[in-house]
Amino acid sequence: EADAQVHSVLEHMLALAEQVRADGAITDIVNIGIGGSDLGPSMAVKALDDLRHPGKRLHFICSVDGMELGSLLRGLRPGSTLFLIASKTFTTAETMTNAHAARAWFLAQGGSAAQLSRHFWALTTNLDAAAEFGIATTLGFWDWVGGRYSLWSAIGLPIAIAIGAEGFRALLAGAHAMDEHFRTAPLEHN
């Protein structure tokens, strides 16, 4: 049961990643999160930069200091930007402060409330709060996904956008191989 749910979310995530990769109108993807909703995806995207889709720029915002987001937004256009709001609870103060600021910028730059669903997606367990924010596209995950491990879950959407579905599957396969090695290899070879 849990395996089927995990694979269902994975398939949905990879389909969304390929949709963004194929959408020539979207040039910038801004991941807004903190802790595990930022660190793993940010690190993996940077580490795999040579494999990144050349037409997509990925940005990671985790600081509540408005200068970080403000500086980034000055170089973006609302119609070509996709915001990923990454928060397990959709209540994390730093993430939601930045998410509300990004939404206000989007609307002030001529974006409409109707366009929010195209330009704001959520990676969260709190689907109701995401819907209240104006988000229609959400990827969920479960309470048992710890922050430090969340890059393997829907929180990994920026990674999948950067390296594609095939690349993300290879990343998962490598992680699985290391898990198995750690679990089964004798200590002197582990």
GROMACS .gro file of C-alpha atoms in nm:
model
  190
    1GLU     CA    1   0.000   0.000   0.000
    2ALA     CA    2   0.265   0.254   0.105
    3ASP     CA    3   0.489   0.143  -0.183
    4ALA     CA    4   0.207   0.205  -0.432
    5GLN     CA    5   0.147   0.553  -0.289
    6VAL     CA    6   0.517   0.641  -0.300
    7HIS     CA    7   0.545   0.524  -0.661
    8SER     CA    8   0.228   0.714  -0.755
    9VAL     CA    9   0.374   1.040  -0.619
   10LEU     CA   10   0.706   0.965  -0.789
   11GLU     CA   11   0.535   0.914  -1.126
   12HIS     CA   12   0.334   1.235  -1.083
   13MET     CA   13   0.647   1.427  -0.980
   14LEU     CA   14   0.847   1.302  -1.278
   15ALA     CA   15   0.560   1.383  -1.516
   16LEU     CA   16   0.546   1.738  -1.377
   17ALA     CA   17   0.925   1.769  -1.407
   18GLU     CA   18   0.912   1.666  -1.772
   19GLN     CA   19   0.623   1.909  -1.830
   20VAL     CA   20   0.836   2.197  -1.695
   21ARG     CA   21   1.140   2.083  -1.893
   22ALA     CA   22   0.932   2.086  -2.213
   23ASP     CA   23   0.770   2.424  -2.141
   24GLY     CA   24   0.982   2.680  -2.323
   25ALA     CA   25   0.795   2.966  -2.155
   26ILE     CA   26   0.930   2.870  -1.810
   27THR     CA   27   1.296   2.967  -1.779
   28ASP     CA   28   1.333   3.011  -1.403
   29ILE     CA   29   1.231   2.781  -1.121
   30VAL     CA   30   1.245   2.924  -0.770
   31ASN     CA   31   1.238   2.675  -0.484
   32ILE     CA   32   1.128   2.843  -0.161
   33GLY     CA   33   1.197   2.628   0.145
   34ILE     CA   34   1.420   2.592   0.448
   35GLY     CA   35   1.609   2.308   0.614
   36GLY     CA   36   1.545   1.976   0.442
   37SER     CA   37   1.312   2.147   0.195
   38ASP     CA   38   1.610   2.348   0.070
   39LEU     CA   39   1.946   2.193   0.158
   40GLY     CA   40   1.920   1.856  -0.017
   41PRO     CA   41   1.766   1.979  -0.342
   42SER     CA   42   1.998   2.281  -0.355
   43MET     CA   43   2.308   2.068  -0.298
   44ALA     CA   44   2.204   1.802  -0.551
   45VAL     CA   45   2.117   2.056  -0.823
   46LYS     CA   46   2.453   2.228  -0.775
   47ALA     CA   47   2.641   1.897  -0.771
   48LEU     CA   48   2.467   1.780  -1.089
   49ASP     CA   49   2.492   2.112  -1.274
   50ASP     CA   50   2.668   1.953  -1.573
   51LEU     CA   51   2.352   1.745  -1.629
   52ARG     CA   52   2.109   2.036  -1.587
   53HIS     CA   53   1.862   2.126  -1.860
   54PRO     CA   54   2.033   2.419  -2.037
   55GLY     CA   55   1.714   2.623  -2.073
   56LYS     CA   56   1.621   2.620  -1.706
   57ARG     CA   57   1.774   2.822  -1.424
   58LEU     CA   58   1.708   2.692  -1.073
   59HIS     CA   59   1.717   2.923  -0.774
   60PHE     CA   60   1.688   2.837  -0.404
   61ILE     CA   61   1.555   3.082  -0.147
   62CYS     CA   62   1.577   2.986   0.220
   63SER     CA   63   1.655   3.308   0.405
   64VAL     CA   64   1.386   3.524   0.560
   65ASP     CA   65   1.611   3.822   0.482
   66GLY     CA   66   1.408   3.999   0.214
   67MET     CA   67   1.723   4.102   0.028
   68GLU     CA   68   1.782   3.746  -0.095
   69LEU     CA   69   1.438   3.712  -0.253
   70GLY     CA   70   1.422   4.078  -0.360
   71SER     CA   71   1.755   4.058  -0.542
   72LEU     CA   72   1.645   3.747  -0.726
   73LEU     CA   73   1.303   3.881  -0.823
   74ARG     CA   74   1.454   4.192  -0.984
   75GLY     CA   75   1.605   3.965  -1.249
   76LEU     CA   76   1.295   3.754  -1.316
   77ARG     CA   77   0.978   3.791  -1.520
   78PRO     CA   78   0.651   3.661  -1.372
   79GLY     CA   79   0.537   3.491  -1.693
   80SER     CA   80   0.852   3.280  -1.718
   81THR     CA   81   0.892   3.190  -1.351
   82LEU     CA   82   0.765   2.887  -1.161
   83PHE     CA   83   0.770   2.903  -0.781
   84LEU     CA   84   0.789   2.579  -0.583
   85ILE     CA   85   0.675   2.632  -0.224
   86ALA     CA   86   0.841   2.349  -0.033
   87SER     CA   87   0.711   2.306   0.320
   88LYS     CA   88   0.594   1.985   0.484
   89THR     CA   89   0.340   2.175   0.698
   90PHE     CA   90   0.288   2.481   0.474
   91THR     CA   91   0.318   2.685   0.793
   92THR     CA   92   0.697   2.726   0.829
   93ALA     CA   93   0.742   3.097   0.906
   94GLU     CA   94   1.047   3.161   0.685
   95THR     CA   95   0.909   2.970   0.388
   96MET     CA   96   0.563   3.124   0.408
   97THR     CA   97   0.703   3.477   0.450
   98ASN     CA   98   0.897   3.430   0.126
   99ALA     CA   99   0.604   3.258  -0.046
  100HIS     CA  100   0.369   3.547   0.036
  101ALA     CA  101   0.632   3.798  -0.080
  102ALA     CA  102   0.676   3.607  -0.409
  103ARG     CA  103   0.300   3.596  -0.462
  104ALA     CA  104   0.269   3.971  -0.389
  105TRP     CA  105   0.551   4.039  -0.640
  106PHE     CA  106   0.383   3.817  -0.900
  107LEU     CA  107   0.050   3.998  -0.866
  108ALA     CA  108   0.215   4.344  -0.857
  109GLN     CA  109   0.400   4.262  -1.180
  110GLY     CA  110   0.074   4.198  -1.364
  111GLY     CA  111   0.016   3.833  -1.285
  112SER     CA  112  -0.344   3.749  -1.208
  113ALA     CA  113  -0.496   3.531  -0.938
  114ALA     CA  114  -0.605   3.295  -1.217
  115GLN     CA  115  -0.241   3.258  -1.327
  116LEU     CA  116  -0.121   3.164  -0.978
  117SER     CA  117  -0.194   2.797  -1.041
  118ARG     CA  118   0.043   2.794  -1.341
  119HIS     CA  119   0.325   2.975  -1.162
  120PHE     CA  120   0.299   2.847  -0.802
  121TRP     CA  121   0.315   2.481  -0.707
  122ALA     CA  122   0.340   2.328  -0.360
  123LEU     CA  123   0.543   2.040  -0.219
  124THR     CA  124   0.360   1.976   0.108
  125THR     CA  125   0.156   1.745   0.327
  126ASN     CA  126  -0.092   2.030   0.391
  127LEU     CA  127  -0.300   2.031   0.072
  128ASP     CA  128  -0.575   2.249   0.225
  129ALA     CA  129  -0.334   2.531   0.315
  130ALA     CA  130  -0.179   2.517  -0.032
  131ALA     CA  131  -0.524   2.547  -0.189
  132GLU     CA  132  -0.606   2.845   0.035
  133PHE     CA  133  -0.283   3.008  -0.090
  134GLY     CA  134  -0.415   2.971  -0.447
  135ILE     CA  135  -0.215   2.665  -0.549
  136ALA     CA  136  -0.379   2.392  -0.755
  137THR     CA  137  -0.074   2.175  -0.834
  138THR     CA  138   0.059   1.998  -0.528
  139LEU     CA  139   0.285   1.706  -0.463
  140GLY     CA  140   0.242   1.546  -0.126
  141PHE     CA  141   0.457   1.329   0.089
  142TRP     CA  142   0.421   1.177   0.431
  143ASP     CA  143   0.491   1.272   0.791
  144TRP     CA  144   0.745   0.989   0.812
  145VAL     CA  145   0.971   1.158   0.553
  146GLY     CA  146   1.237   1.329   0.764
  147GLY     CA  147   1.376   1.659   0.640
  148ARG     CA  148   1.729   1.531   0.588
  149TYR     CA  149   1.593   1.253   0.366
  150SER     CA  150   1.331   1.453   0.181
  151LEU     CA  151   1.528   1.515  -0.139
  152TRP     CA  152   1.429   1.159  -0.238
  153SER     CA  153   1.059   1.254  -0.202
  154ALA     CA  154   0.846   1.515  -0.379
  155ILE     CA  155   1.082   1.775  -0.229
  156GLY     CA  156   1.321   1.652  -0.501
  157LEU     CA  157   1.110   1.809  -0.778
  158PRO     CA  158   1.375   2.078  -0.850
  159ILE     CA  159   1.632   1.800  -0.896
  160ALA     CA  160   1.401   1.615  -1.135
  161ILE     CA  161   1.342   1.938  -1.330
  162ALA     CA  162   1.717   1.997  -1.351
  163ILE     CA  163   1.825   1.646  -1.457
  164GLY     CA  164   1.505   1.496  -1.596
  165ALA     CA  165   1.302   1.190  -1.507
  166GLU     CA  166   1.565   0.945  -1.629
  167GLY     CA  167   1.837   1.124  -1.433
  168PHE     CA  168   1.624   1.130  -1.117
  169ARG     CA  169   1.554   0.757  -1.150
  170ALA     CA  170   1.930   0.699  -1.181
  171LEU     CA  171   1.984   0.910  -0.867
  172LEU     CA  172   1.727   0.698  -0.680
  173ALA     CA  173   1.891   0.378  -0.807
  174GLY     CA  174   2.230   0.496  -0.682
  175ALA     CA  175   2.084   0.580  -0.342
  176HIS     CA  176   1.919   0.238  -0.325
  177ALA     CA  177   2.247   0.068  -0.415
  178MET     CA  178   2.425   0.256  -0.136
  179ASP     CA  179   2.148   0.173   0.112
  180GLU     CA  180   2.184  -0.195   0.024
  181HIS     CA  181   2.563  -0.178   0.049
  182PHE     CA  182   2.540  -0.011   0.391
  183ARG     CA  183   2.281  -0.264   0.508
  184THR     CA  184   2.458  -0.579   0.386
  185ALA     CA  185   2.833  -0.521   0.342
  186PRO     CA  186   3.062  -0.646   0.619
  187LEU     CA  187   3.196  -0.365   0.836
  188GLU     CA  188   3.549  -0.382   0.695
  189HIS     CA  189   3.410  -0.323   0.342
  190ASN     CA  190   3.138  -0.080   0.440
   0.00000   0.00000   0.00000
